[in-house]
PDB file of C-alpha atoms in Angstrom:
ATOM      1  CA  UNK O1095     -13.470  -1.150  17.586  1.00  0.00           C
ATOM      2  CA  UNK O1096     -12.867   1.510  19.909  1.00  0.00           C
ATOM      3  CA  UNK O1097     -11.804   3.687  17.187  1.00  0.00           C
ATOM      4  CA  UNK O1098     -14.974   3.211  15.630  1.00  0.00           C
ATOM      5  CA  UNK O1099     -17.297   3.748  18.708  1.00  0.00           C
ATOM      6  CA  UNK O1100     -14.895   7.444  19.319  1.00  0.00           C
ATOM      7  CA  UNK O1101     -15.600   8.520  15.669  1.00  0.00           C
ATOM      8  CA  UNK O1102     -19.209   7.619  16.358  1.00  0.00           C
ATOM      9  CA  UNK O1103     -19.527   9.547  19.260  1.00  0.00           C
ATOM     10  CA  UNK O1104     -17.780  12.472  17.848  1.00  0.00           C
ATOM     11  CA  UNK O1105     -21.935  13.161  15.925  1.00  0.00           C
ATOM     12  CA  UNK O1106     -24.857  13.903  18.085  1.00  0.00           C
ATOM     13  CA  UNK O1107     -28.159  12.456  17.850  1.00  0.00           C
ATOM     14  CA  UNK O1108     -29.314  10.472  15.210  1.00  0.00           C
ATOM     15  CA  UNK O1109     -26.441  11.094  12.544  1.00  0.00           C
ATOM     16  CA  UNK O1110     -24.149   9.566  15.324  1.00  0.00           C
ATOM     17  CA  UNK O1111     -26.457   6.572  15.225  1.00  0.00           C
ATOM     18  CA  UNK O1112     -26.605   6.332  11.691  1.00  0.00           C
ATOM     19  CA  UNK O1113     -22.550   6.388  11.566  1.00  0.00           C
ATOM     20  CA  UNK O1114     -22.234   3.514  14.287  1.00  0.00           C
ATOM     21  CA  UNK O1115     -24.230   1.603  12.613  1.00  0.00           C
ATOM     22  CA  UNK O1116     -22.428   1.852   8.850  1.00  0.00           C
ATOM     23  CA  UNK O1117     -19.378   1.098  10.861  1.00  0.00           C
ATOM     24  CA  UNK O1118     -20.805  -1.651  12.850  1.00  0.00           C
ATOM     25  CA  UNK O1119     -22.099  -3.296   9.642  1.00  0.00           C
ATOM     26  CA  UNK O1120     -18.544  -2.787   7.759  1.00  0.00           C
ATOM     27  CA  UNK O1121     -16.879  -4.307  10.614  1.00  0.00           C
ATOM     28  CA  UNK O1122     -18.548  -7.505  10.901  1.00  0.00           C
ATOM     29  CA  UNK O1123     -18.456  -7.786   6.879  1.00  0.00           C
ATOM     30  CA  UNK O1124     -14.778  -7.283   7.434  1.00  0.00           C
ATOM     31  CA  UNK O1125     -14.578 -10.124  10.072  1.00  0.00           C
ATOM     32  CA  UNK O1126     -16.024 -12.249   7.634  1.00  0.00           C
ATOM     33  CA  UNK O1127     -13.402 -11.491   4.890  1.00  0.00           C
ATOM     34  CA  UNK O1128     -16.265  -9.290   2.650  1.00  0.00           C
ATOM     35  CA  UNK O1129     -14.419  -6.501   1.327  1.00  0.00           C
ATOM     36  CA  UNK O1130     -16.053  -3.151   2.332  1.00  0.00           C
ATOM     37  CA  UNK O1131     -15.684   0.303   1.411  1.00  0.00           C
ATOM     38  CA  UNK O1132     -16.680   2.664   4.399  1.00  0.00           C
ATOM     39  CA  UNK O1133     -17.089   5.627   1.539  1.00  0.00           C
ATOM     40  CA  UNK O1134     -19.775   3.764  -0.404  1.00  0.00           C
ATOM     41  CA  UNK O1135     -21.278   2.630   2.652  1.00  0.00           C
ATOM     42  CA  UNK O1136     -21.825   6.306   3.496  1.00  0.00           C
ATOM     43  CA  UNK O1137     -22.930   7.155   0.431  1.00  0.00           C
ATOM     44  CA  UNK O1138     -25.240   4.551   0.112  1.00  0.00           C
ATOM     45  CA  UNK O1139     -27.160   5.459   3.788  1.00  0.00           C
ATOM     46  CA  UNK O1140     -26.952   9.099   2.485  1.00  0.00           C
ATOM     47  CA  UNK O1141     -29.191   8.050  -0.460  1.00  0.00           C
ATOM     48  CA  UNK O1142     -31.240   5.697   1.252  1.00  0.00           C
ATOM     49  CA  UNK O1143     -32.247   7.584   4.475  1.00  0.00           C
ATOM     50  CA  UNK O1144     -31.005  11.338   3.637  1.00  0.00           C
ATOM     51  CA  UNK O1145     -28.637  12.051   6.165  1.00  0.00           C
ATOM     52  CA  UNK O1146     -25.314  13.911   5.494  1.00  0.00           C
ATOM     53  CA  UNK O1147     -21.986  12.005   7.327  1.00  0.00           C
ATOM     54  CA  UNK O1148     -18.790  13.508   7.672  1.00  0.00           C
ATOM     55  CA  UNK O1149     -16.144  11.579   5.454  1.00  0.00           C
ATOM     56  CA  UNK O1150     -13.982   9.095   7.653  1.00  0.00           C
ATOM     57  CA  UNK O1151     -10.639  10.425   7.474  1.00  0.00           C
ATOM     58  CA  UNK O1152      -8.291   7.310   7.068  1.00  0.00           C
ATOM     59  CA  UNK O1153     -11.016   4.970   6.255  1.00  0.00           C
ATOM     60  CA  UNK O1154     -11.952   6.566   2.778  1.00  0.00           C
ATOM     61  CA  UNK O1155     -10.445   4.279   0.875  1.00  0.00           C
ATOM     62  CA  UNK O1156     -11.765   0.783   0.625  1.00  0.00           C
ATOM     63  CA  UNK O1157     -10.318  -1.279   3.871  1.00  0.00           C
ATOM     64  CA  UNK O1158     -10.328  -5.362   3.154  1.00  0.00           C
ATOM     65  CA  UNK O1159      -8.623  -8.032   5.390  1.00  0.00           C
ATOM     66  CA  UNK O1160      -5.987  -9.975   3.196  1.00  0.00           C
ATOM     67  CA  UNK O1161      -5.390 -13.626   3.844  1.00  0.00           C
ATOM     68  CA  UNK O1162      -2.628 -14.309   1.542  1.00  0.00           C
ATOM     69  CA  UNK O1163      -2.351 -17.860   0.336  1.00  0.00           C
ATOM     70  CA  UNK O1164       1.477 -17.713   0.392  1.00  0.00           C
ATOM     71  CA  UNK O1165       3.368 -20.034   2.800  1.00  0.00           C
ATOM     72  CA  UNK O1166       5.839 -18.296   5.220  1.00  0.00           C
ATOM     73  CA  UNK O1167       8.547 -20.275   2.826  1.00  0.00           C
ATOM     74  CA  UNK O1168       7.018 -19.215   0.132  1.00  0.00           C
ATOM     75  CA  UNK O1169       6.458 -15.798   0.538  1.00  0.00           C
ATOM     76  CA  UNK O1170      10.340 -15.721   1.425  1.00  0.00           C
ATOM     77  CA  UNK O1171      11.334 -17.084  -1.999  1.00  0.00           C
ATOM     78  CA  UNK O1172       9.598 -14.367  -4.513  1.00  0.00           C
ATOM     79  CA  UNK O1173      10.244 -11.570  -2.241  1.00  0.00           C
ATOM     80  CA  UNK O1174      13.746 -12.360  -1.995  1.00  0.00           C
ATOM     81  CA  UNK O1175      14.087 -13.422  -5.462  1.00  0.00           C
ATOM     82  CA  UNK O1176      12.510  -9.946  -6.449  1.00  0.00           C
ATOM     83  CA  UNK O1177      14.158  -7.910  -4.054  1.00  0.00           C
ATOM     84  CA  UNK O1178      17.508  -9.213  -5.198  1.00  0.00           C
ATOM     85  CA  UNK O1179      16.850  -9.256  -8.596  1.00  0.00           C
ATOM     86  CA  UNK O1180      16.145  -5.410  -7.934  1.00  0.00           C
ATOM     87  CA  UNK O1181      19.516  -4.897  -6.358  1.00  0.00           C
ATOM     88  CA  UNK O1182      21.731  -6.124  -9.160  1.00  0.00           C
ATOM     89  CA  UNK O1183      19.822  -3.600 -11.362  1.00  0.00           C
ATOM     90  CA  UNK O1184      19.463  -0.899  -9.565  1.00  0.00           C
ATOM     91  CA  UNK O1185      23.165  -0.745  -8.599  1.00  0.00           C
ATOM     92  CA  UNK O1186      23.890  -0.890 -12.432  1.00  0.00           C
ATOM     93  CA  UNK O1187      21.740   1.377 -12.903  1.00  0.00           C
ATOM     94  CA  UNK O1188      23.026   4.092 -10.159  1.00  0.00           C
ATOM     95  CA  UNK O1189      26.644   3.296 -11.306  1.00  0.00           C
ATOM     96  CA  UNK O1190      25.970   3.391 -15.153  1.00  0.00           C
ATOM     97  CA  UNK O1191      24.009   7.315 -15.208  1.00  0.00           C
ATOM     98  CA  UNK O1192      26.290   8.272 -12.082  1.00  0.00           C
ATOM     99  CA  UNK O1193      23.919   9.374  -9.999  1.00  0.00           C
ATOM    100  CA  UNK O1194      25.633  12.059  -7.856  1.00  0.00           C
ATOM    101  CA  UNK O1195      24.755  10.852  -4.132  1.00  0.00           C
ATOM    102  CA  UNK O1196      23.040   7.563  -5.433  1.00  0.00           C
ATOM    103  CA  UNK O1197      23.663   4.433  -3.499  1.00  0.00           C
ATOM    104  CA  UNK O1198      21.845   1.001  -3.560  1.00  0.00           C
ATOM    105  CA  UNK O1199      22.127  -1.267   0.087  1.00  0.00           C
ATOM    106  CA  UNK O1200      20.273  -4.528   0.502  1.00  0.00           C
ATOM    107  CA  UNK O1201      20.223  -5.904   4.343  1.00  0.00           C
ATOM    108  CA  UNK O1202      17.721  -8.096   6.021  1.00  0.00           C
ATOM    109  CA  UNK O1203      14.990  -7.960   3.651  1.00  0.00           C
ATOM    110  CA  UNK O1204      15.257  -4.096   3.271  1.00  0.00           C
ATOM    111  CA  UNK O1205      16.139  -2.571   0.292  1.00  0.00           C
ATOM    112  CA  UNK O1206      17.394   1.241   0.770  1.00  0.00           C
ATOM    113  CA  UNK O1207      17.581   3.438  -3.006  1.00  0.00           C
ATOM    114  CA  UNK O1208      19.533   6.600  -2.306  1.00  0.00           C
ATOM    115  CA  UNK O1209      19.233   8.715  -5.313  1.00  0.00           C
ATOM    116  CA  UNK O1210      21.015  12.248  -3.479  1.00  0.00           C
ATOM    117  CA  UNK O1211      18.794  14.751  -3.869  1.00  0.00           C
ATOM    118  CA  UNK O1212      15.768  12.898  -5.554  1.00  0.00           C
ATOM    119  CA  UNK O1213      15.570  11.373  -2.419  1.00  0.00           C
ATOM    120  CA  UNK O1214      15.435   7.632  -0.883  1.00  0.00           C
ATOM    121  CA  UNK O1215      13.219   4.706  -1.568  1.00  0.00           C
ATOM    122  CA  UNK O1216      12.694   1.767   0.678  1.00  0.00           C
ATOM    123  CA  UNK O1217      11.424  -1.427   0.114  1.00  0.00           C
ATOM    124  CA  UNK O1218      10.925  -3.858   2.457  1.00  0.00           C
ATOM    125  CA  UNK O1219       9.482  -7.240   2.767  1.00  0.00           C
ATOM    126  CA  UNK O1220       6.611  -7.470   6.018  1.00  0.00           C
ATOM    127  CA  UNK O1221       5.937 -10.981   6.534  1.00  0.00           C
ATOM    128  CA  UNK O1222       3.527 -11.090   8.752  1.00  0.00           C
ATOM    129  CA  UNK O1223       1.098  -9.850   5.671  1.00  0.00           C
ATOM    130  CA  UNK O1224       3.055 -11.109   3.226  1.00  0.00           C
ATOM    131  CA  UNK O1225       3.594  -8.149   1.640  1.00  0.00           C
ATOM    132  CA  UNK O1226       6.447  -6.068   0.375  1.00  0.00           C
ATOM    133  CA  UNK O1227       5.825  -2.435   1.523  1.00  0.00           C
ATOM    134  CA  UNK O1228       7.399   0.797  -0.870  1.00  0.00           C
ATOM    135  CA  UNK O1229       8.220   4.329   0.592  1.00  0.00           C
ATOM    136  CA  UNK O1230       8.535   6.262  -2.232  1.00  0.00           C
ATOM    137  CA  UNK O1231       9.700  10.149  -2.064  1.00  0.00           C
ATOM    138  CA  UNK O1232       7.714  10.251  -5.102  1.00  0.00           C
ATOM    139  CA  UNK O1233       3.891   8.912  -4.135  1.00  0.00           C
ATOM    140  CA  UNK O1234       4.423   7.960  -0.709  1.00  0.00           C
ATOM    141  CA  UNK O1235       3.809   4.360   0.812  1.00  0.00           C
ATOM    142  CA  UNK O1236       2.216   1.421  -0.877  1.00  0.00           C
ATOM    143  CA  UNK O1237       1.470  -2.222   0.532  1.00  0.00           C
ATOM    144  CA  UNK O1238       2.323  -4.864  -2.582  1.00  0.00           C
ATOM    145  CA  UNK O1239       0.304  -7.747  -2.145  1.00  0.00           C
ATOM    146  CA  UNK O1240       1.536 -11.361  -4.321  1.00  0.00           C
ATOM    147  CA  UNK O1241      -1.053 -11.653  -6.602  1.00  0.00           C
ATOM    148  CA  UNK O1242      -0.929 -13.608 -10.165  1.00  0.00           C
ATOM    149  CA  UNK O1243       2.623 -13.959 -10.003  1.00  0.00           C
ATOM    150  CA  UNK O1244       3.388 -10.145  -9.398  1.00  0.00           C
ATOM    151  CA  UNK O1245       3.560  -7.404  -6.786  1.00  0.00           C
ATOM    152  CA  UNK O1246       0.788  -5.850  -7.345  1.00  0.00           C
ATOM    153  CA  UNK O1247      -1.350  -2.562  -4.893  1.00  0.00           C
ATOM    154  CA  UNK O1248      -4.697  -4.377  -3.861  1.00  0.00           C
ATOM    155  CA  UNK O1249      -6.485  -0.833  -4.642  1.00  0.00           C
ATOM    156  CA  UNK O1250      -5.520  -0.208  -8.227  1.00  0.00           C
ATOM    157  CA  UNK O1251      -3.443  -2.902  -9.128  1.00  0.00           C
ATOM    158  CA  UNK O1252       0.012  -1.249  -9.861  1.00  0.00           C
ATOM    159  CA  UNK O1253       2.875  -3.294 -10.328  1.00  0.00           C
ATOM    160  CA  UNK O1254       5.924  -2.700  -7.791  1.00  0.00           C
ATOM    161  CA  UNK O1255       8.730  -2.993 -10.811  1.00  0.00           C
ATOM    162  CA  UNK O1256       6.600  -0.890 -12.829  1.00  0.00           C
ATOM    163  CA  UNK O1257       5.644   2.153 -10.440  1.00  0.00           C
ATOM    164  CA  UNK O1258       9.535   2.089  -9.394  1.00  0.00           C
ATOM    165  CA  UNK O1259      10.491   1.894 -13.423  1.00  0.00           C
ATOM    166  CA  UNK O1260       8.117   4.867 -13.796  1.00  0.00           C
ATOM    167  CA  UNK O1261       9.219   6.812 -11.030  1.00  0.00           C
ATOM    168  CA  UNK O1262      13.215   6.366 -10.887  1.00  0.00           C
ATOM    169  CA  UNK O1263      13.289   7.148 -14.564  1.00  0.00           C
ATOM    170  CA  UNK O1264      11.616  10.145 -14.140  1.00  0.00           C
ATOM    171  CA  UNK O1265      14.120  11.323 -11.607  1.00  0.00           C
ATOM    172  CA  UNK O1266      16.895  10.395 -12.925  1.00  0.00           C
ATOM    173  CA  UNK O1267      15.958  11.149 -16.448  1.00  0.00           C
ATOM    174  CA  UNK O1268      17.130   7.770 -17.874  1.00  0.00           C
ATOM    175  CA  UNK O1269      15.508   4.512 -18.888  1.00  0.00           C
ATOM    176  CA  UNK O1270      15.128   2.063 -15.690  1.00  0.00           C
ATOM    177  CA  UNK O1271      14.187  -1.942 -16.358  1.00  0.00           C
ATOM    178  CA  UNK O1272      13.330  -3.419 -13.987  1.00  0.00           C
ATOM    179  CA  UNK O1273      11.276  -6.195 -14.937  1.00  0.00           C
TER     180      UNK O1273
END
């Protein structure tokens, strides 16, 4: 909250006004579970009352509170199942197109791709949100929610197996499968 009230406060006047009270609005949507997209909230005061707001750097994209219905136990299985399943194939993989500098290492839930210079991926299970998190030198980080039996990015819907498929094979320039 005090994040909000300091971006607020950063305006003058009324436009300052107008931004606390978009943001006041999204947060207690957000409290109650409502997803809400700061960026269309904006846009929507800009049509309604004509006022120009500066785009919320790091709350552009559409922010949503995730209550996963996953047990702890749960949660452990498919992401372990997954992540392990990913292992056996990737290390096939790296050993079968020799990747020069490639190396696969699973430890603790964290899932370490070296693929020499093409760079490292990590995957990692977090759960405490039940999610299994991607840093890809590729596109960056992505949060994988469980949803309809897959790992899937709440914000376009792109499948963990799929989005590493895509991108290792691309790198490596050779067929990946994943899935």
């Amino acid at each position: 909250m005090s994040l909000l009230l300091r971006y607020a406060a950063r305006g003058s006047g009324r436009n300052a006004f107008q931004t606390l009270q978009c943001l006041l609005q999204s947060e207690a949507l957000l409290r109650l579970g409502v997803p809400v997209s700061l960026e269309s909230g904006q846009t929507a005061l800009r049509r309604t009352q004509g006022y120009q707001l500066s785009p919320l750097r790091g709350f552009s994209e559409e922010l949503r509170v995730v209550a996963s219905a996953l047990s702890e136990g749960d949660y452990h299985h498919m992401a372990d199942e997954t992540l392990e399943g990913m292992v056996e194939k990737l290390e096939a993989y790296v050993e079968d197109n020799d990747v020069d500098g490639g190396d696969v290492e699973y430890s603790q839930g964290v899932l370490t791709v070296k693929l020499g210079k093409h760079g490292t991926f990590v995957v990692n299970k977090q759960t405490p949100n039940r999610q299994i998190w991607l840093s890809s030198p590729v596109s960056g980080p992505f949060r994988f929610d469980h949803i309809e039996g897959r790992w899937l990015y709440h914000r376009d819907r792109r499948d963990l197996l799929l989005q590493l498929e895509q991108e290792i094979s691309a790198l490596v320039g050779a067929p990946l499968h994943l899935q």
